[in-house]
Amino acid sequence: MNKWEIAKVLDEISKYVELSEPNRFKALAFEKASRAISALDREPADMLPSGELQKTPGIGKTTASVVEELARTGRSRYLEELRKEYPPGIFELLRVPQLGLKKIGMLHDKLGISNLDQLEEACRAGRLRTLRGFGEKTEQKILQGIAAARKRQSQFLLPIGVEVGEQLRERLAGIDAIENAEVSGSVRRRLEVIRNINIVIATGDPEGIKRNLEKIVASLESVDPSTAKGVARNEIEVFFHFAKPQEFGSILLRTTGSSEFVNALLERAGNRSAKTEEEIFERAGAPYVPPERRESADDLRRKRARSLVKLDDLRGTFHVHTTFSDGRNTVLEMLTAAHTRGFEYVGMSDHSKSAYYAGGLSDEGLKVQQAEIAKHERQVKPMRVFRGTEADILADGGIDYPTETLETLDFVIASIHSRFGMTKEEMTERILRALDNPFVTFLGHLTGRKLLARDGYTMDFDRVFEKAGERGVMIEINGNPNRLDIDWRLVGRALDHGVRFSIHPDAHSIQEYNALISGTWAARKAGLSPKEIFNTKPVDEVAEYLKERRAAATK
Ligand SMILES: [Zn+2]
Ligand SMILES: [Zn+2]
């Protein structure tokens, strides 16, 4: 096991220990050890023979023996024992905001509660108030917490919806009695979070098709004569809409939504059935609007359809991590993968020194990383490699490296990774100050949001966009499906201030270059065309721009 895997196991152990031990110190010891292991600049296995591991600050006798066992065998008997004591779903109770590990441990030991259903039942029966520290009020709050946790549970990130929808569509396409099948709904509109999957099926024989559907989804039931629903992969609700071939277009349009957009369109086009969506737009005298852009009635009023950016338009990218910070692949592996994808250029950016939890690089460490890049860039010719950093925006808005270090870089992504709790005013000032640093090229994941997990921090967006436009700092479209940050809903306002964008994968492994796919979805949803996106530009133009910008900064 490498250090990241070991750190993860130590974290898991600390969670179990916190459940089971009244004394917090033991759990803390594992938490501390996990952080110490992540911060190592070497692999624990290499530190065993010399006994250095045991001497590492943050590692104690007990934790060292666990690390040693993990490094040698890839297992921890201690963890395996702990896992046996608790049912596997116990940590889902953490999704209830009022519950921490200590309380969950108590609920399990005293009342045998180990999942949301049991917890809800116990609350309703008034059994929680028999425990110390729980009262009637807490029970009510916990019930609300359960409802909120469930609500989140039935939501999914877009890539899951796209993947499951596409798989179902392919299976349906293979059935003879089906003339056409298309995914519609919020998946087709590329909303970042979805609740269900909708598929329109053109067929003359809905009843016959239902028998086929039973084989591909569970719990199939009829909603009405032209709609059935079922559950795919044990979790996602799927609606099947049956259409006669001559009404396929109108059903596709209606089930794609949004209802506001569809109503506005049908008001002009009339409510007649159509074989294709294009017919309906034509009847309304409106240009065809791609599904991603069908949210509000305004989306219909635009005079001209814009050409939305496509994945193929991206000629390169930035924001790529390596094992020098918290990436899982080496510099050479990340470069090779970018080269294989046919990129003209790639910008490497590991974390900066204040991001110690992510293995951020000191000024010295950054030099070593640059030397490693220099060593390998010949191997990926003619792809151009740009040297950069994802530098922390410090609490006071400073950038995490001094000028002498920033001068050595082709680009700087400035991101916030700490102190999320500032007030809106403080956060705005912090970011504005960062944007004033002339070395900053991109503003990384604008709000720090993690979809379905945490909201982003707030700021005065218009002031930030105005400053970014003025200073020529581009705003990143972070393609990580958990982030998709900047929110597409804000992009129009940023454009009004002259801001430009760049689509980045924030890749921590070679697979994560795929985040450019979801990043492009977000850019399309925002209505962006290739000309507003920096990394659609050819390598010479990009290199020239970065060079001039740096020259202006050093002047
Ligand atoms: Zn980041
Ligand atoms: Zn990053």
Coordinates of C-alpha atoms and ligand atoms in Angstrom, one line a residue:
M1 CA 0.0 0.0 0.0
N2 CA 1.2 3.5 -0.7
K3 CA 1.0 6.4 1.7
W4 CA -2.4 7.6 0.4
E5 CA -4.0 4.2 0.8
I6 CA -2.5 3.8 4.3
A7 CA -3.7 7.3 5.3
K8 CA -7.2 6.4 4.2
V9 CA -7.2 3.2 6.3
L10 CA -6.0 5.1 9.3
D11 CA -8.9 7.5 8.8
E12 CA -11.4 4.7 8.7
I13 CA -9.9 3.2 11.9
S14 CA -10.2 6.5 13.6
K15 CA -13.9 6.7 12.7
Y16 CA -14.5 3.2 14.1
V17 CA -12.5 3.9 17.3
E18 CA -14.5 7.1 17.8
L19 CA -17.7 5.1 17.6
S20 CA -16.6 2.5 20.1
E21 CA -14.2 4.2 22.6
P22 CA -15.4 6.7 25.2
N23 CA -12.0 8.2 25.2
R24 CA -11.4 10.5 22.3
F25 CA -7.6 10.4 22.4
K26 CA -7.2 7.0 20.7
A27 CA -9.3 8.2 17.7
L28 CA -7.3 11.4 17.6
A29 CA -4.1 9.4 17.5
F30 CA -5.2 7.6 14.3
E31 CA -6.4 10.9 12.8
K32 CA -3.1 12.5 13.5
A33 CA -1.2 9.5 12.1
S34 CA -3.2 9.7 9.0
R35 CA -2.2 13.3 8.5
A36 CA 1.4 12.5 9.3
I37 CA 1.5 9.8 6.7
S38 CA -0.1 11.9 4.0
A39 CA 2.5 14.6 4.6
L40 CA 5.5 12.3 4.1
D41 CA 7.6 12.9 1.1
R42 CA 8.5 9.2 0.9
E43 CA 6.6 5.9 1.0
P44 CA 6.2 4.4 4.5
A45 CA 7.4 1.0 3.2
D46 CA 10.8 2.6 2.5
M47 CA 11.1 3.9 6.0
L48 CA 10.5 0.7 7.8
P49 CA 13.9 -1.1 7.7
S50 CA 15.8 1.9 9.2
G51 CA 13.1 2.4 11.9
E52 CA 12.6 6.0 10.7
L53 CA 8.8 5.5 10.5
Q54 CA 8.5 5.0 14.2
K55 CA 10.3 8.3 14.8
T56 CA 8.1 10.4 12.5
P57 CA 6.3 13.0 14.5
G58 CA 2.6 12.2 14.7
I59 CA 3.2 8.4 14.6
G60 CA 2.9 6.6 17.9
K61 CA 3.7 3.0 18.9
T62 CA 0.2 1.6 18.2
T63 CA -0.3 3.5 15.0
A64 CA 3.2 2.6 13.8
S65 CA 2.4 -1.1 14.1
V66 CA -0.8 -0.6 12.0
V67 CA 1.1 1.3 9.4
E68 CA 3.8 -1.4 9.3
E69 CA 1.2 -4.1 8.8
L70 CA -0.5 -2.1 6.0
A71 CA 2.8 -1.4 4.2
R72 CA 3.9 -5.0 4.4
T73 CA 0.6 -6.9 3.9
G74 CA -1.9 -4.4 2.6
R75 CA -4.3 -5.4 5.5
S76 CA -5.0 -4.4 9.0
R77 CA -6.3 -7.0 11.4
Y78 CA -7.4 -4.3 13.8
L79 CA -9.6 -2.7 11.2
E80 CA -11.1 -6.0 10.2
E81 CA -12.0 -6.6 13.9
L82 CA -13.6 -3.2 14.2
R83 CA -15.6 -3.7 11.0
K84 CA -17.1 -6.9 12.5
E85 CA -18.4 -5.0 15.4
Y86 CA -20.6 -2.6 13.4
P87 CA -23.0 -3.2 10.5
P88 CA -21.6 -1.8 7.2
G89 CA -24.1 1.0 6.8
I90 CA -23.5 2.6 10.1
F91 CA -21.7 5.6 8.7
E92 CA -24.7 6.6 6.6
L93 CA -26.0 8.0 9.9
L94 CA -23.4 10.7 9.6
R95 CA -25.5 12.2 6.9
V96 CA -27.9 13.3 9.6
P97 CA -26.4 16.7 10.5
Q98 CA -27.3 16.4 14.2
L99 CA -25.3 13.2 14.7
G100 CA -21.6 12.8 15.2
L101 CA -19.7 9.6 15.6
K102 CA -19.9 9.6 19.4
K103 CA -23.7 9.8 19.3
I104 CA -23.9 7.2 16.5
G105 CA -21.9 4.8 18.6
M106 CA -24.2 5.4 21.6
L107 CA -27.4 4.9 19.4
H108 CA -25.9 1.6 18.2
D109 CA -24.8 0.3 21.5
K110 CA -27.8 1.3 23.5
L111 CA -30.7 1.0 21.0
G112 CA -29.3 -1.2 18.3
I113 CA -29.7 1.5 15.7
S114 CA -27.6 1.2 12.6
N115 CA -29.4 2.8 9.7
L116 CA -31.7 5.7 8.8
D117 CA -34.9 3.6 8.9
Q118 CA -34.2 2.3 12.4
L119 CA -33.3 5.8 13.5
E120 CA -36.5 7.2 12.2
E121 CA -38.6 4.5 13.9
A122 CA -36.9 5.1 17.2
C123 CA -37.4 8.8 17.0
R124 CA -41.1 8.4 16.2
A125 CA -41.5 5.9 19.1
G126 CA -39.8 8.4 21.4
R127 CA -37.1 6.0 22.3
L128 CA -34.2 8.4 21.8
R129 CA -35.2 10.6 24.7
T130 CA -34.4 7.7 27.0
L131 CA -30.7 8.3 26.3
R132 CA -28.6 10.9 28.1
G133 CA -28.1 14.0 25.9
F134 CA -31.2 13.4 23.8
G135 CA -34.5 15.1 24.4
E136 CA -37.8 15.5 22.6
K137 CA -36.5 18.5 20.7
T138 CA -33.4 16.6 19.5
E139 CA -35.7 13.8 18.2
Q140 CA -37.7 16.4 16.1
K141 CA -34.5 17.9 14.8
I142 CA -33.1 14.4 13.9
L143 CA -36.4 13.6 12.0
Q144 CA -35.8 16.7 9.9
G145 CA -32.2 15.7 9.4
I146 CA -33.3 12.3 8.2
A147 CA -35.7 13.9 5.7
A148 CA -32.9 16.1 4.4
A149 CA -30.4 13.2 4.2
R150 CA -33.0 11.2 2.2
K151 CA -33.7 14.1 -0.1
R152 CA -30.0 14.2 -1.0
Q153 CA -29.8 10.5 -1.4
S154 CA -32.2 10.5 -4.3
Q155 CA -30.0 12.8 -6.2
F156 CA -27.2 11.9 -8.5
L157 CA -24.3 13.5 -10.2
L158 CA -24.8 14.0 -13.9
P159 CA -22.2 11.5 -15.2
I160 CA -24.1 8.7 -13.5
G161 CA -27.3 9.8 -15.2
V162 CA -25.6 10.0 -18.5
E163 CA -24.0 6.6 -18.2
V164 CA -27.0 4.7 -17.0
G165 CA -29.3 6.5 -19.5
E166 CA -27.0 5.7 -22.3
Q167 CA -26.7 2.0 -21.3
L168 CA -30.5 1.7 -21.1
R169 CA -30.9 3.4 -24.4
E170 CA -28.5 1.0 -26.1
R171 CA -30.3 -2.0 -24.8
L172 CA -33.6 -0.6 -25.9
A173 CA -32.3 0.2 -29.4
G174 CA -31.6 -3.5 -29.8
I175 CA -35.3 -4.4 -29.5
D176 CA -37.1 -4.9 -32.8
A177 CA -40.5 -3.2 -31.9
I178 CA -38.7 0.0 -30.9
E179 CA -38.2 2.4 -33.7
N180 CA -36.3 5.0 -31.8
A181 CA -35.2 5.6 -28.2
E182 CA -33.7 8.8 -26.7
V183 CA -32.7 10.0 -23.2
S184 CA -34.6 13.1 -22.3
G185 CA -35.3 15.0 -19.0
S186 CA -32.6 16.7 -16.9
V187 CA -29.9 14.3 -18.1
R188 CA -30.4 15.6 -21.7
R189 CA -30.5 19.2 -20.4
R190 CA -27.2 18.3 -18.6
L191 CA -28.2 19.6 -15.2
E192 CA -25.3 19.0 -12.8
V193 CA -27.5 17.1 -10.4
I194 CA -30.3 14.8 -11.4
R195 CA -33.1 13.0 -9.7
N196 CA -34.2 10.5 -12.3
I197 CA -33.7 9.3 -15.9
N198 CA -36.3 9.8 -18.6
I199 CA -36.3 7.8 -21.9
V200 CA -38.7 8.3 -24.8
I201 CA -39.5 5.2 -26.8
A202 CA -41.0 5.3 -30.2
T203 CA -43.1 2.2 -30.7
G204 CA -46.5 0.9 -31.9
D205 CA -46.6 -1.7 -29.2
P206 CA -46.1 -0.3 -25.6
E207 CA -47.6 -3.3 -23.9
G208 CA -45.2 -5.7 -25.6
I209 CA -42.3 -3.4 -24.8
K210 CA -43.2 -3.4 -21.1
R211 CA -42.3 -7.1 -20.9
N212 CA -38.9 -6.3 -22.2
L213 CA -38.4 -3.5 -19.8
E214 CA -39.0 -5.8 -16.9
K215 CA -35.8 -7.5 -17.8
I216 CA -33.7 -4.3 -17.7
V217 CA -35.1 -2.5 -14.7
A218 CA -36.5 -3.6 -11.3
S219 CA -40.0 -2.8 -9.9
L220 CA -41.5 -1.8 -13.2
E221 CA -45.0 -0.3 -12.8
S222 CA -47.4 1.7 -15.0
V223 CA -47.8 5.4 -14.1
D224 CA -50.4 6.0 -16.9
P225 CA -51.1 4.3 -20.2
S226 CA -48.1 6.1 -21.9
T227 CA -45.7 6.0 -19.0
A228 CA -44.0 3.3 -17.0
K229 CA -41.4 3.7 -14.3
G230 CA -38.8 1.3 -12.8
V231 CA -35.5 1.4 -10.9
A232 CA -32.1 0.9 -12.5
R233 CA -29.0 -0.3 -10.7
N234 CA -31.0 -0.6 -7.5
E235 CA -31.2 3.1 -7.0
I236 CA -32.1 5.4 -9.9
E237 CA -35.7 5.9 -10.9
V238 CA -36.3 5.6 -14.6
F239 CA -39.4 6.9 -16.5
F240 CA -40.2 5.4 -19.8
H241 CA -42.4 7.5 -22.1
F242 CA -44.1 5.6 -24.9
A243 CA -44.6 7.6 -28.1
K244 CA -46.1 6.8 -31.4
P245 CA -43.4 7.4 -34.1
Q246 CA -45.3 10.4 -35.5
E247 CA -45.3 12.1 -32.1
F248 CA -41.8 11.2 -31.0
G249 CA -40.5 14.8 -31.4
S250 CA -43.2 16.3 -29.3
I251 CA -42.9 13.8 -26.5
L252 CA -39.1 14.2 -26.6
L253 CA -39.5 17.9 -26.3
R254 CA -42.0 17.8 -23.5
T255 CA -40.1 15.3 -21.3
T256 CA -36.8 17.1 -21.9
G257 CA -38.3 20.3 -20.4
S258 CA -37.8 22.6 -18.7
S259 CA -41.6 23.1 -18.4
E260 CA -41.1 26.9 -18.6
F261 CA -39.2 26.6 -21.8
V262 CA -41.6 24.1 -23.3
N263 CA -44.6 26.2 -22.5
A264 CA -43.1 29.2 -24.0
L265 CA -42.3 27.3 -27.2
L266 CA -45.6 25.5 -27.5
E267 CA -47.5 28.8 -27.0
R268 CA -45.9 29.9 -30.3
A269 CA -45.9 26.6 -32.1
G270 CA -49.3 25.2 -31.0
N271 CA -49.8 22.0 -29.3
R272 CA -49.8 19.6 -32.2
S273 CA -47.7 16.4 -32.3
A274 CA -44.5 16.3 -34.3
K275 CA -42.1 13.6 -35.5
T276 CA -39.0 15.7 -34.7
E277 CA -38.2 18.6 -32.4
E278 CA -37.0 20.6 -35.3
E279 CA -40.5 20.7 -36.8
I280 CA -41.8 22.3 -33.6
F281 CA -39.1 25.0 -33.5
E282 CA -39.8 25.7 -37.2
R283 CA -43.5 26.1 -36.6
A284 CA -42.7 28.6 -33.8
G285 CA -40.5 30.5 -36.1
A286 CA -37.6 30.1 -33.6
P287 CA -34.1 28.8 -34.1
Y288 CA -33.4 25.3 -32.8
V289 CA -32.3 25.5 -29.2
P290 CA -30.0 22.7 -28.0
P291 CA -31.3 20.8 -25.0
E292 CA -28.7 22.2 -22.6
R293 CA -30.0 25.7 -23.2
R294 CA -33.7 25.0 -22.5
E295 CA -34.1 26.4 -19.0
S296 CA -36.1 29.6 -19.1
A297 CA -38.4 31.3 -21.5
D298 CA -35.6 33.7 -22.2
D299 CA -33.6 30.9 -23.8
L300 CA -36.2 31.0 -26.6
R301 CA -36.0 34.7 -27.2
R302 CA -32.4 34.8 -28.4
K303 CA -32.2 35.8 -32.0
R304 CA -29.4 33.6 -33.1
A305 CA -28.4 30.1 -32.0
R306 CA -24.7 30.2 -30.8
S307 CA -22.4 27.4 -31.6
L308 CA -21.7 25.8 -28.3
V309 CA -18.2 24.5 -27.5
K310 CA -17.5 20.8 -28.1
L311 CA -15.0 18.5 -26.4
D312 CA -13.1 18.3 -29.7
D313 CA -12.6 22.0 -29.7
L314 CA -10.2 21.7 -26.7
R315 CA -6.7 21.7 -27.9
G316 CA -5.0 21.3 -24.5
T317 CA -5.7 22.0 -20.9
F318 CA -4.4 23.2 -17.5
H319 CA -4.8 22.2 -13.9
V320 CA -3.1 18.8 -13.7
H321 CA -1.8 17.3 -10.4
T322 CA 1.0 14.7 -10.0
T323 CA 2.5 12.6 -7.3
F324 CA 4.5 15.7 -6.4
S325 CA 1.4 16.8 -4.5
D326 CA -1.8 14.8 -4.1
G327 CA -2.0 13.3 -7.6
R328 CA -1.9 9.5 -8.0
N329 CA 0.2 9.4 -11.2
T330 CA 3.7 10.7 -11.9
V331 CA 4.7 13.6 -14.0
L332 CA 5.7 11.3 -16.8
E333 CA 2.4 9.4 -16.6
M334 CA 0.3 12.5 -16.6
L335 CA 2.3 13.9 -19.6
T336 CA 2.1 10.7 -21.5
A337 CA -1.7 10.5 -21.0
A338 CA -2.2 14.1 -22.2
H339 CA 0.0 13.3 -25.2
T340 CA -2.0 10.2 -26.0
R341 CA -5.1 12.2 -25.9
G342 CA -3.7 14.3 -28.7
F343 CA -3.3 17.6 -26.7
E344 CA -1.2 20.3 -28.2
Y345 CA -0.3 21.5 -24.7
V346 CA -0.8 20.7 -21.1
G347 CA -0.3 22.8 -18.0
M348 CA 1.0 21.1 -14.9
S349 CA 0.0 22.5 -11.5
D350 CA 0.6 20.9 -8.2
H351 CA -0.5 22.4 -4.9
S352 CA 1.4 25.2 -3.2
K353 CA 3.1 25.0 0.2
S354 CA 0.2 26.0 2.5
A355 CA -1.9 23.1 1.2
Y356 CA 0.1 20.8 3.4
Y357 CA -2.7 18.2 3.7
A358 CA -2.5 17.8 -0.1
G359 CA 1.3 17.6 -0.2
G360 CA 1.7 21.1 -1.3
L361 CA 5.2 22.0 -2.7
S362 CA 7.7 24.3 -1.0
D363 CA 9.6 26.7 -3.2
E364 CA 12.4 24.1 -3.3
G365 CA 9.9 21.2 -4.0
L366 CA 8.5 23.2 -6.9
K367 CA 12.0 23.4 -8.4
V368 CA 12.4 19.7 -8.2
Q369 CA 9.0 19.2 -9.9
Q370 CA 10.0 21.6 -12.6
A371 CA 13.2 19.6 -13.1
E372 CA 11.2 16.4 -13.4
I373 CA 9.0 18.1 -16.1
A374 CA 12.2 19.3 -17.9
K375 CA 13.5 15.8 -17.9
H376 CA 10.4 14.3 -19.5
E377 CA 9.0 16.9 -21.8
R378 CA 11.1 15.7 -24.8
Q379 CA 9.4 12.4 -24.5
V380 CA 6.0 13.9 -25.3
K381 CA 7.0 16.1 -28.2
P382 CA 5.5 18.0 -30.0
M383 CA 3.1 18.6 -27.1
R384 CA 4.1 21.7 -25.2
V385 CA 4.3 21.5 -21.4
F386 CA 3.5 24.6 -19.4
R387 CA 4.8 24.9 -15.8
G388 CA 2.4 26.2 -13.3
T389 CA 1.0 25.9 -9.8
E390 CA -2.4 25.7 -8.1
A391 CA -1.4 28.3 -5.5
D392 CA -3.5 28.8 -2.4
I393 CA -5.2 32.1 -2.0
L394 CA -4.2 32.8 1.6
A395 CA -6.6 34.2 4.2
D396 CA -5.5 37.7 3.5
G397 CA -5.7 37.3 -0.3
G398 CA -2.0 36.8 -0.8
I399 CA -0.7 34.2 -3.2
D400 CA 1.1 31.3 -1.6
Y401 CA 4.5 31.9 -3.3
P402 CA 6.8 34.9 -3.4
T403 CA 7.4 36.8 -6.6
E404 CA 10.8 35.1 -7.2
T405 CA 9.0 31.8 -7.4
L406 CA 6.0 33.0 -9.4
E407 CA 8.4 34.4 -12.0
T408 CA 9.6 30.9 -12.8
L409 CA 6.1 29.8 -13.9
D410 CA 4.2 30.0 -17.1
F411 CA 0.8 30.2 -15.4
V412 CA -0.8 30.4 -11.9
I413 CA -4.1 29.0 -10.9
A414 CA -5.2 30.7 -7.7
S415 CA -7.6 28.7 -5.6
I416 CA -9.1 28.8 -2.1
H417 CA -8.6 25.6 -0.1
S418 CA -9.0 26.8 3.5
R419 CA -11.0 29.2 5.7
F420 CA -14.3 28.7 3.9
G421 CA -16.2 30.2 6.8
M422 CA -15.4 33.9 6.1
T423 CA -18.2 36.4 5.7
K424 CA -19.3 37.4 2.2
E425 CA -17.4 40.7 2.6
E426 CA -14.2 39.1 3.8
M427 CA -14.3 36.5 1.1
T428 CA -14.9 39.1 -1.6
E429 CA -12.0 41.2 -0.4
R430 CA -9.8 38.1 -0.2
I431 CA -10.5 37.1 -3.8
L432 CA -10.2 40.7 -5.1
R433 CA -6.8 41.0 -3.6
A434 CA -5.7 37.7 -5.1
L435 CA -6.9 38.9 -8.5
D436 CA -4.7 42.0 -8.2
N437 CA -1.6 39.8 -8.2
P438 CA -0.3 40.2 -11.8
F439 CA 1.0 36.6 -11.9
V440 CA -2.5 35.0 -11.5
T441 CA -3.7 33.6 -14.8
F442 CA -6.8 31.6 -13.7
L443 CA -9.2 31.7 -10.7
G444 CA -9.7 28.1 -9.7
H445 CA -13.0 26.4 -8.7
L446 CA -14.7 29.7 -8.0
T447 CA -16.9 28.8 -5.0
G448 CA -15.3 25.6 -3.7
R449 CA -18.6 23.8 -3.8
K450 CA -18.9 20.0 -3.6
L451 CA -22.2 19.0 -5.2
L452 CA -24.5 17.0 -2.9
A453 CA -22.0 17.5 -0.1
R454 CA -21.4 21.2 0.7
D455 CA -22.4 24.6 -0.6
G456 CA -19.6 26.8 -1.9
Y457 CA -18.5 30.0 -0.1
T458 CA -20.3 33.1 -1.0
M459 CA -18.9 36.3 -2.4
D460 CA -20.1 39.4 -4.2
F461 CA -19.9 37.8 -7.6
D462 CA -20.3 40.9 -9.7
R463 CA -17.4 42.6 -8.0
V464 CA -15.3 39.5 -8.5
F465 CA -16.2 39.2 -12.1
E466 CA -15.7 42.9 -12.7
K467 CA -12.2 42.6 -11.2
A468 CA -11.4 39.5 -13.1
G469 CA -12.5 41.1 -16.4
E470 CA -10.4 44.2 -15.6
R471 CA -7.3 42.2 -14.7
G472 CA -7.7 39.7 -17.5
V473 CA -7.8 36.8 -15.1
M474 CA -9.7 33.9 -16.6
I475 CA -12.2 31.9 -14.6
E476 CA -11.8 28.2 -14.5
I477 CA -14.6 25.8 -15.4
N478 CA -13.6 23.0 -13.1
G479 CA -14.8 19.9 -14.8
N480 CA -14.7 17.6 -11.8
P481 CA -18.3 16.3 -11.7
N482 CA -18.4 16.9 -8.0
R483 CA -17.6 20.5 -8.5
L484 CA -18.6 21.9 -11.9
D485 CA -17.6 25.2 -10.5
I486 CA -18.2 28.0 -11.7
D487 CA -21.9 27.4 -11.7
W488 CA -23.3 27.7 -15.2
R489 CA -26.0 30.0 -13.9
L490 CA -23.3 32.7 -13.1
V491 CA -21.5 32.6 -16.5
G492 CA -23.7 35.2 -18.2
R493 CA -23.0 37.7 -15.5
A494 CA -19.2 37.0 -15.8
L495 CA -19.4 37.5 -19.6
D496 CA -21.0 40.8 -19.1
H497 CA -17.9 41.9 -17.3
G498 CA -15.7 40.6 -20.2
V499 CA -14.4 37.6 -18.3
R500 CA -13.0 34.6 -20.3
F501 CA -13.0 31.0 -19.3
S502 CA -10.8 27.9 -19.5
I503 CA -12.0 24.3 -19.1
H504 CA -9.9 22.3 -16.7
P505 CA -10.0 18.7 -15.4
D506 CA -8.4 19.3 -12.0
A507 CA -7.0 15.8 -12.8
H508 CA -5.4 13.9 -9.9
S509 CA -5.0 10.8 -12.1
I510 CA -4.8 9.9 -15.8
Q511 CA -8.4 8.8 -15.8
E512 CA -9.5 12.2 -14.5
Y513 CA -8.6 13.9 -17.7
N514 CA -12.1 12.7 -18.5
A515 CA -13.4 15.5 -16.3
L516 CA -13.0 17.6 -19.5
I517 CA -16.1 15.9 -20.8
S518 CA -18.2 17.1 -17.8
G519 CA -16.4 20.4 -17.9
T520 CA -17.5 20.8 -21.6
W521 CA -21.1 19.9 -20.6
A522 CA -21.0 22.7 -18.1
A523 CA -19.6 25.2 -20.6
R524 CA -22.3 24.3 -23.1
K525 CA -25.0 24.5 -20.4
A526 CA -23.7 28.0 -19.7
G527 CA -24.0 28.8 -23.5
L528 CA -20.3 29.3 -24.1
S529 CA -18.9 29.1 -27.6
P530 CA -15.3 28.1 -28.4
K531 CA -14.1 31.7 -28.8
E532 CA -14.8 32.4 -25.1
I533 CA -12.7 29.5 -24.0
F534 CA -8.9 29.9 -23.7
N535 CA -8.0 26.3 -24.2
T536 CA -9.6 26.1 -27.6
K537 CA -6.8 28.2 -28.9
P538 CA -3.8 26.7 -30.7
V539 CA -0.6 26.2 -28.9
D540 CA 1.3 29.2 -30.4
E541 CA -1.4 31.6 -29.4
V542 CA -1.6 30.2 -25.9
A543 CA 2.2 30.3 -25.4
E544 CA 2.4 33.8 -26.7
Y545 CA -0.4 35.0 -24.4
L546 CA 1.2 33.4 -21.3
K547 CA 4.6 34.8 -22.2
E548 CA 3.3 38.3 -22.6
R549 CA 1.3 38.1 -19.5
R550 CA 4.3 37.0 -17.5
A551 CA 6.4 39.8 -19.1
A552 CA 3.9 42.3 -18.0
A553 CA 3.9 40.9 -14.5
T554 CA 7.6 41.1 -14.1
K555 CA 8.0 44.6 -15.5
Ligands
ZN1 ZN -8.0 23.0 -5.9
ZN2 ZN -6.6 21.1 -8.1

